[in-house]
XYZ file of C-alpha atoms in Angstrom:
377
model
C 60.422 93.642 10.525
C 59.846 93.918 6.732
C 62.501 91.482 4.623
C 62.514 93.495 1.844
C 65.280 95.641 2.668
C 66.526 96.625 -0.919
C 66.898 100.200 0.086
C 68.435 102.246 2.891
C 65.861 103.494 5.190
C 66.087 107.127 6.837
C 67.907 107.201 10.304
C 66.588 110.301 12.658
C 64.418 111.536 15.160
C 61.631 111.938 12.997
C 58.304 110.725 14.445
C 59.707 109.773 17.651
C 59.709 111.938 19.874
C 57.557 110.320 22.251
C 60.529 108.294 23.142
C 64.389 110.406 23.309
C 66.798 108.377 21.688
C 68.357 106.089 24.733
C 71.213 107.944 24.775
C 69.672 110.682 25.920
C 67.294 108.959 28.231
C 70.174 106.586 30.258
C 67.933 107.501 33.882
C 64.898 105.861 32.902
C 66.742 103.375 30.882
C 68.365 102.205 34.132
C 64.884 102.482 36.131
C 62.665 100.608 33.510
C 63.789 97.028 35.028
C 62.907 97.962 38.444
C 59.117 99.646 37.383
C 55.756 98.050 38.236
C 55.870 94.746 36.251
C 59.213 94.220 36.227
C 59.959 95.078 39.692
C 56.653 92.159 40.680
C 58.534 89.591 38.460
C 62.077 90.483 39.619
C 60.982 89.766 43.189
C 59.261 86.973 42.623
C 62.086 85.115 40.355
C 64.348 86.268 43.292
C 62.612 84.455 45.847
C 62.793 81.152 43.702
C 66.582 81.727 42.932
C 67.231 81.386 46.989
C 64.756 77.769 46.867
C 68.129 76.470 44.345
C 70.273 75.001 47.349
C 67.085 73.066 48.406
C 67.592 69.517 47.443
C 64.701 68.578 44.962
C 63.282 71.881 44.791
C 66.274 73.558 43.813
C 65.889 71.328 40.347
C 62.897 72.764 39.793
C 63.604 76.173 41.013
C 66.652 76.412 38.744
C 63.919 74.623 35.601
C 61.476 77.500 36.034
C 64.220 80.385 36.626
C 66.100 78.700 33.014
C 62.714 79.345 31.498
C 60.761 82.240 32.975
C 63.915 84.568 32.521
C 64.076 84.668 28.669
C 60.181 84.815 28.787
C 59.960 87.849 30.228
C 63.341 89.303 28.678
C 61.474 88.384 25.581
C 58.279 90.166 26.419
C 60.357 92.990 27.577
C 62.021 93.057 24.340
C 59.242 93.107 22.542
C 57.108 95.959 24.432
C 60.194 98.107 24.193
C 60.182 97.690 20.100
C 56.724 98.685 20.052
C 56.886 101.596 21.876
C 55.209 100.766 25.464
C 57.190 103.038 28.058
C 55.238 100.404 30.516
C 56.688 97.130 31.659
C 55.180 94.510 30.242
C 53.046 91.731 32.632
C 54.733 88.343 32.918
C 51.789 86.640 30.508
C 52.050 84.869 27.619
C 52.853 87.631 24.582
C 56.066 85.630 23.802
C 55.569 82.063 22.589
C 57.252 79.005 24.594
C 59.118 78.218 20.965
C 60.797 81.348 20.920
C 62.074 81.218 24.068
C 63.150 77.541 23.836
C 65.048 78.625 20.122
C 66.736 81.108 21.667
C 68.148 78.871 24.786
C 69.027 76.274 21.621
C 70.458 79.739 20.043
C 72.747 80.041 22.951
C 73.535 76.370 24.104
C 75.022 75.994 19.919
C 77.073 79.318 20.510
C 78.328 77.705 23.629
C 79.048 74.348 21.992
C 80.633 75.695 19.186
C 82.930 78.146 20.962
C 83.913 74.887 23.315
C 84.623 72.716 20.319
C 86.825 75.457 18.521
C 88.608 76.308 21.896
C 89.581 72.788 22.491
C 90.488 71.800 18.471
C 91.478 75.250 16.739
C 92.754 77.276 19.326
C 94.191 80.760 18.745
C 92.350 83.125 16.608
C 89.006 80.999 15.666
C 87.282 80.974 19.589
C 88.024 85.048 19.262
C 86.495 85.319 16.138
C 83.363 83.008 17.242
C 82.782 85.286 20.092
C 82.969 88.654 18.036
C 79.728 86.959 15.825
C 78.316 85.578 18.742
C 78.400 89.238 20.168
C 77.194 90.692 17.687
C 74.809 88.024 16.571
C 72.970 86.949 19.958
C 71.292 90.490 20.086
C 69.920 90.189 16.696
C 68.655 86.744 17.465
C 66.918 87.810 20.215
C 65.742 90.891 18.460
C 63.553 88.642 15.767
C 62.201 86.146 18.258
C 61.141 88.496 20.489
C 59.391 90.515 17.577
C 58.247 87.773 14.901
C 59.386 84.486 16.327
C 60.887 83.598 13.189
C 63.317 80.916 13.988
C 64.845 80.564 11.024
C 65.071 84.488 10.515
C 66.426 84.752 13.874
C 69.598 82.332 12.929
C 70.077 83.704 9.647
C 73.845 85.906 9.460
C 72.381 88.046 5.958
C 69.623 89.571 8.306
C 71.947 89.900 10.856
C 74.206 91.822 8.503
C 70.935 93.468 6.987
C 69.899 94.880 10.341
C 73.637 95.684 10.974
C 73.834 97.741 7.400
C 70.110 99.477 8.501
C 71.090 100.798 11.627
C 74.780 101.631 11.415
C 77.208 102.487 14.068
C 74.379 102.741 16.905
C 73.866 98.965 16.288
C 77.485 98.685 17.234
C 77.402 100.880 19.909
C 74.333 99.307 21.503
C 75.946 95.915 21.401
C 79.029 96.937 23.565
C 77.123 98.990 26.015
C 75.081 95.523 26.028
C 77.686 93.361 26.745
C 79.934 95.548 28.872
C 76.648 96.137 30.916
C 75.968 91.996 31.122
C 79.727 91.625 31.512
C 79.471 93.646 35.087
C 76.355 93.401 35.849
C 76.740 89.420 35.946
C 80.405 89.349 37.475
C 78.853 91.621 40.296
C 75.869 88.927 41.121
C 78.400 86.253 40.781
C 80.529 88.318 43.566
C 77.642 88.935 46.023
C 76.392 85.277 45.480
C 80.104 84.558 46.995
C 79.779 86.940 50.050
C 76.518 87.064 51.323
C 74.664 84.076 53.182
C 73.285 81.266 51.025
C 69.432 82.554 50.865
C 70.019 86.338 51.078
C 73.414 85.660 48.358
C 71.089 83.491 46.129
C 68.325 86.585 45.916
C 70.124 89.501 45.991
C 72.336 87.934 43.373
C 69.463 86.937 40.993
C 67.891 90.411 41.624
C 70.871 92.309 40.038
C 71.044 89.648 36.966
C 67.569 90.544 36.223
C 67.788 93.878 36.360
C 70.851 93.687 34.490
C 69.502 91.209 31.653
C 66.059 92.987 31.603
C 67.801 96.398 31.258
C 69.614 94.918 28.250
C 66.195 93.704 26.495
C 64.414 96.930 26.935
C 67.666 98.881 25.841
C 67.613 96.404 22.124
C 63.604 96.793 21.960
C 64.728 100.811 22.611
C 66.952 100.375 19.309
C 64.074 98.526 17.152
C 61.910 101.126 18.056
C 64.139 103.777 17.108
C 64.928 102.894 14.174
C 61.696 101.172 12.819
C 61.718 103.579 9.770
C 65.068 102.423 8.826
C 64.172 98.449 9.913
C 60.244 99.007 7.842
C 58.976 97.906 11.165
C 55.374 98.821 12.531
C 55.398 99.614 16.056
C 51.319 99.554 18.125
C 52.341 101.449 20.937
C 52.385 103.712 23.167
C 49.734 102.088 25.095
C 47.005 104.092 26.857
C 47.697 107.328 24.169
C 44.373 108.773 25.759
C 46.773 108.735 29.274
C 49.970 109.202 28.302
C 49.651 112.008 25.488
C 53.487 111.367 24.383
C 53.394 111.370 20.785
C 54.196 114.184 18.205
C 50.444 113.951 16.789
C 48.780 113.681 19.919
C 50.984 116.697 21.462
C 50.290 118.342 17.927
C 46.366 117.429 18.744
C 46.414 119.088 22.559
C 47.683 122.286 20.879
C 45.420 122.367 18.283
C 42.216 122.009 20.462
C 44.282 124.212 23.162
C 43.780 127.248 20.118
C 40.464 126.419 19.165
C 39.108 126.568 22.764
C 40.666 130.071 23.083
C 39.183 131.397 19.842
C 42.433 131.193 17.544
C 40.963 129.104 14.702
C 43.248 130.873 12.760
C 45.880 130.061 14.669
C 44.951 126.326 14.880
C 45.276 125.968 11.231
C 48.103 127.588 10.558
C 49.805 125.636 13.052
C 48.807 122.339 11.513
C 49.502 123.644 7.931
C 53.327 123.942 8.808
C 53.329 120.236 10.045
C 51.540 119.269 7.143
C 54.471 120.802 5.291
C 56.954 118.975 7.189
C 55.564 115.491 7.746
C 52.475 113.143 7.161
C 49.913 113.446 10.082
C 47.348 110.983 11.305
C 43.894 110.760 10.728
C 42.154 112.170 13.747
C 44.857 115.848 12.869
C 43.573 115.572 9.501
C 39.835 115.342 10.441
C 40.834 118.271 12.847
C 41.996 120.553 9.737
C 38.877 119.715 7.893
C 36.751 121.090 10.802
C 38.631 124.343 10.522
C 38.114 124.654 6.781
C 34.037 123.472 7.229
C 33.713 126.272 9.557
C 35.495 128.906 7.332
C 33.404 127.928 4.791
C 36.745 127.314 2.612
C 35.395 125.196 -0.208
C 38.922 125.428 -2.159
C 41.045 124.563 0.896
C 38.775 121.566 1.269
C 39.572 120.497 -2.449
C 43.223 120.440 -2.093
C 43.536 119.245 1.554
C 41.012 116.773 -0.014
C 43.286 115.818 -2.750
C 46.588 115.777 -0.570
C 45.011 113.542 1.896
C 43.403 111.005 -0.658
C 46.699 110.637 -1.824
C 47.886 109.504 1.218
C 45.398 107.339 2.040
C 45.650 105.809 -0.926
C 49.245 105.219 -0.156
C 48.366 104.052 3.046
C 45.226 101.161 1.614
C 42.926 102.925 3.173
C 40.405 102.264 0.731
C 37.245 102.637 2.853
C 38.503 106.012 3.652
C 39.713 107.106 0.427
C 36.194 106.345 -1.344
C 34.363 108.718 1.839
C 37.113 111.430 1.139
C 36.798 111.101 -2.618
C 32.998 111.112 -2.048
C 33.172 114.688 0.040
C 35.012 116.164 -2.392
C 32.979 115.233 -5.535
C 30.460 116.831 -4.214
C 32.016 119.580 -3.111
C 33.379 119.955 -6.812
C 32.444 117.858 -9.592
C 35.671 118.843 -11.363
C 38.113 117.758 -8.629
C 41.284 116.491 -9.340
C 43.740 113.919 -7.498
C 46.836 114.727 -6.697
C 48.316 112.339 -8.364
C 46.007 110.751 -11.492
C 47.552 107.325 -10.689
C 44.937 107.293 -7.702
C 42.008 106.946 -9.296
C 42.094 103.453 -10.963
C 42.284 101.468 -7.348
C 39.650 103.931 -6.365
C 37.362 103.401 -8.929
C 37.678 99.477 -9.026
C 36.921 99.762 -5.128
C 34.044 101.711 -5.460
C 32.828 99.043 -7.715
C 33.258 96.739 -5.258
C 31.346 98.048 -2.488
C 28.505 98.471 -5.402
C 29.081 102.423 -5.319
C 27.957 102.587 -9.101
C 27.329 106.409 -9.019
C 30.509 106.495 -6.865
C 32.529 104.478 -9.467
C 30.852 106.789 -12.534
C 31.782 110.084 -10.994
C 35.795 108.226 -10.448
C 35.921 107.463 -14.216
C 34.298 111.085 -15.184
C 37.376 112.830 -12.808
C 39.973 110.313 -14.586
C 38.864 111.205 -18.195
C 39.581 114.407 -17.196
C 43.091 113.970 -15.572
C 43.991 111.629 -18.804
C 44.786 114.946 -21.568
C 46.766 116.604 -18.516
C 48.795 113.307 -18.397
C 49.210 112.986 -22.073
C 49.558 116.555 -23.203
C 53.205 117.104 -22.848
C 54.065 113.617 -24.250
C 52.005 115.141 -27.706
C-alpha cells in the first residue's frame, strides 16, 4: 500500500468490475474457502488436526497446524488483494516472518488483554478488545501484502486505512468477527459431540473454512478499495482465460465489431470510454488501428497527444518516445497535450542517444513555449 496518504482517495466501483463488491457477491464469498486449493489444504490440515490426541505426534501435529494455518490465511489474504478469483496453492508467497509477527501480533493482544483483566478491570479489557478488533485485521492486512512488521503494528496506519476506506472498513470488521465468533464456537461444539478423530476433523474443517473465508473477505476489501488505499493490484490471473475485466470485456467487444464490419462502430464505442476513464495499452493500440485504416491523420495527432500524456503520467518512457516518434512524423508541428511533457521526454530521448529524436522534442517545445507565455504578456 502506498504511505503517502495525504489525500482522500476516490471510493467506487470504478475499474472493478471484474470483481462485485462482496456485498453483492456473499455466494461465492462463502464458496471461495472450499474451491480447488483451498478445499486440498483444508483436507489435508483436517486430517492432521485428528493426529492431536496422539501422544508425541499430536505435539507436532498441533506445531504444524499453529503454523501452516496463518500461512495459508496469509496467502489467501494476499491473492484476494490482488485480484485472483483463484485460491491460492499452499507454497511459499507469504514469508515465515510474517506469519511468525503476526502469531507475536496476537500472543501480545492476548497478554495484554490478560494483564489488564486481572489489574484494571472494568472498562480498560473492553476497550483493549474494541482496538484489538479493529486492529488485528489491519495487521494482518499489511503482512499479508508487504510484510512490513513494523507497518503492520503501527495504530496511525491503522487509523489511515480506517479514514481511507470508511464505514465498509467497519462493516467488514464485524461481519469478520461475528463470522469467527460462530464459526469457531460451532467447531468448538462439534469437537464436543462427535468421536475424538471424526470431532477433531470435522471441527478443524469448519475453522478453516471459517478463518480462510475471513482472509479472502479482508483481501476482497484491499482490493476494492486499492484506489482509495494507492495500492497496485497484478491480478486477475490467467486474463487470456478468464476475460473478467472492464478493458478486456471492452477489448472482446471491440474485436466482436470489427469482425462484423462495424469499424465505425468499434471506435465510437471506445471513444465514449475514453471519455469516461483511462484505458490500457493493448485498447489504445486497438483505437490506433481504427484511425490507420481510416486514414485519419488528425485523429491520430490528438489520440497521439492524449495518450502521450498519459504515458507520461504513467513513466512509460520507452513508450512515450515511440508514440512521440509516430506522431512527429505524422506532423512535424504536433503539440502535447500538456507542454509540461516534453522536458522528461526530451532528456530521455537523449538518453537512449535519440539525437534527431531529442532535436525534433526541443523544436515541438519552442513552439509550445509563446502559447504558455502569451497570456502571462
Amino acid at each position: 500500500m502506498n504511505p503517502d496518504w495525504r489525500t482522500r482517495g476516490q471510493v467506487h466501483d470504478r475499474g472493478i468490475d471484474d470483481q462485485p463488491p462482496w456485498w453483492r457477491d456473499l455466494p461465492e464469498l462463502a464458496r471461495y474457502a472450499l474451491k480447488g486449493p483451498n478445499a486440498a489444504v483444508l483436507v489435508v490440515l483436517s486430517g492432521i488436526a485428528a493426529l492431536q490426541i496422539v501422544p508425541v505426534i499430536g505435539a507436532f501435529a498441533t506445531l504444524l497446524l499453529l503454523v501452516a494455518t496463518p500461512k495459508h490465511s496469509l496467502e489467501v489474504l494476499r491473492d484476494s488483494a490482488h485480484g485472483h478469483r483463484e485460491p491460492p496453492r499452499f507454497a511459499f508467497d507469504v514469508a515465515d516472518r510474517a506469519v511468525f509477527a503476526f502469531l507475536a501480533i496476537l500472543l501480545v493482544f492476548a497478554v495484554v488483554h490478560l494483564a489488564l483483566s486481572i489489574f484494571l478491570p472494568g472498562p480498560a479489557p473492553m476497550a483493549w478488545r474494541w482496538i484489538m478488533a479493529l486492529g488485528l485485521p489491519l495487521a494482518a492486512m499489511s503482512l499479508a501484502i508487504d510484510e512490513r512488521i513494523a507497518r503492520a503494528v503501527n495504530p496511525v496506519f491503522w487509523v489511515a486505512v480506517m479514514v481511507r476506506i470508511g464505514m465498509p472498513y467497519l462493516a467488514v470488521a464485524v461481519f469478520v468477527w461475528a463470522g469467527l465468533m460462530v464459526g469457531l464456537s460451532g467447531a468448538g461444539w462439534l469437537d464436543r459431540v462427535l468421536p475424538p478423530f471424526l470431532g477433531g476433523m470435522v471441527s478443524t474443517a469448519v475453522a478453516l473454512w471459517t478463518l480462510f473465508t475471513a482472509a479472502h473477505l479482508c483481501g476482497r476489501l484491499v482490493f476494492q478499495y486499492r484506489d482509495a488505499l494507492g495500492f497496485t493490484p497484478t491480478g486477475p490471473e490467467q486474463p487470456e482465460r478468464l476475460r473478467l475485466s472492464r478493458d478486456h470485456r471492452l477489448e472482446d467487444q471491440v474485436d466482436a465489431l470489427r469482425a462484423a464490419g462495424d469499424a465505425a462502430g468499434a471506435r465510437r464505442l471506445l471513444e465514449d470510454e475514453m471519455r469516461e476513464r483511462a484505458l490500457g495499452a493493448t485498447l489504445h493500440r486497438r483505437y490506433r488501428e481504427l484511425l490507420r485504416a481510416e486514414r485519419d491523420h488528425a485523429g491520430l495527432l490528438q489520440h497521439g497527444a492524449q495518450w502521450l500524456h498519459q504515458k507520461v503520467v504513467e513513466g512509460d518512457v520507452r513508450g512515450a518516445l515511440s508514440l512521440a516518434q509516430e506522431c512527429l512524423d505524422l506532423d512535424a508541428s504536433f503539440t502535447a497535450l500538456d507542454p509540461g511533457d516534453w522536458p522528461p521526454l526530451r532528456a530521455a530521448a537523449e538518453r537512449a542517444g535519440m539525437r534527431r529524436l531529442a532535436e525534433a522534442i526541443e523544436g515541438a517545445r519552442g513552439r509550445a513555449r509563446p502559447a504558455q507565455s502569451g497570456p502571462s504578456s
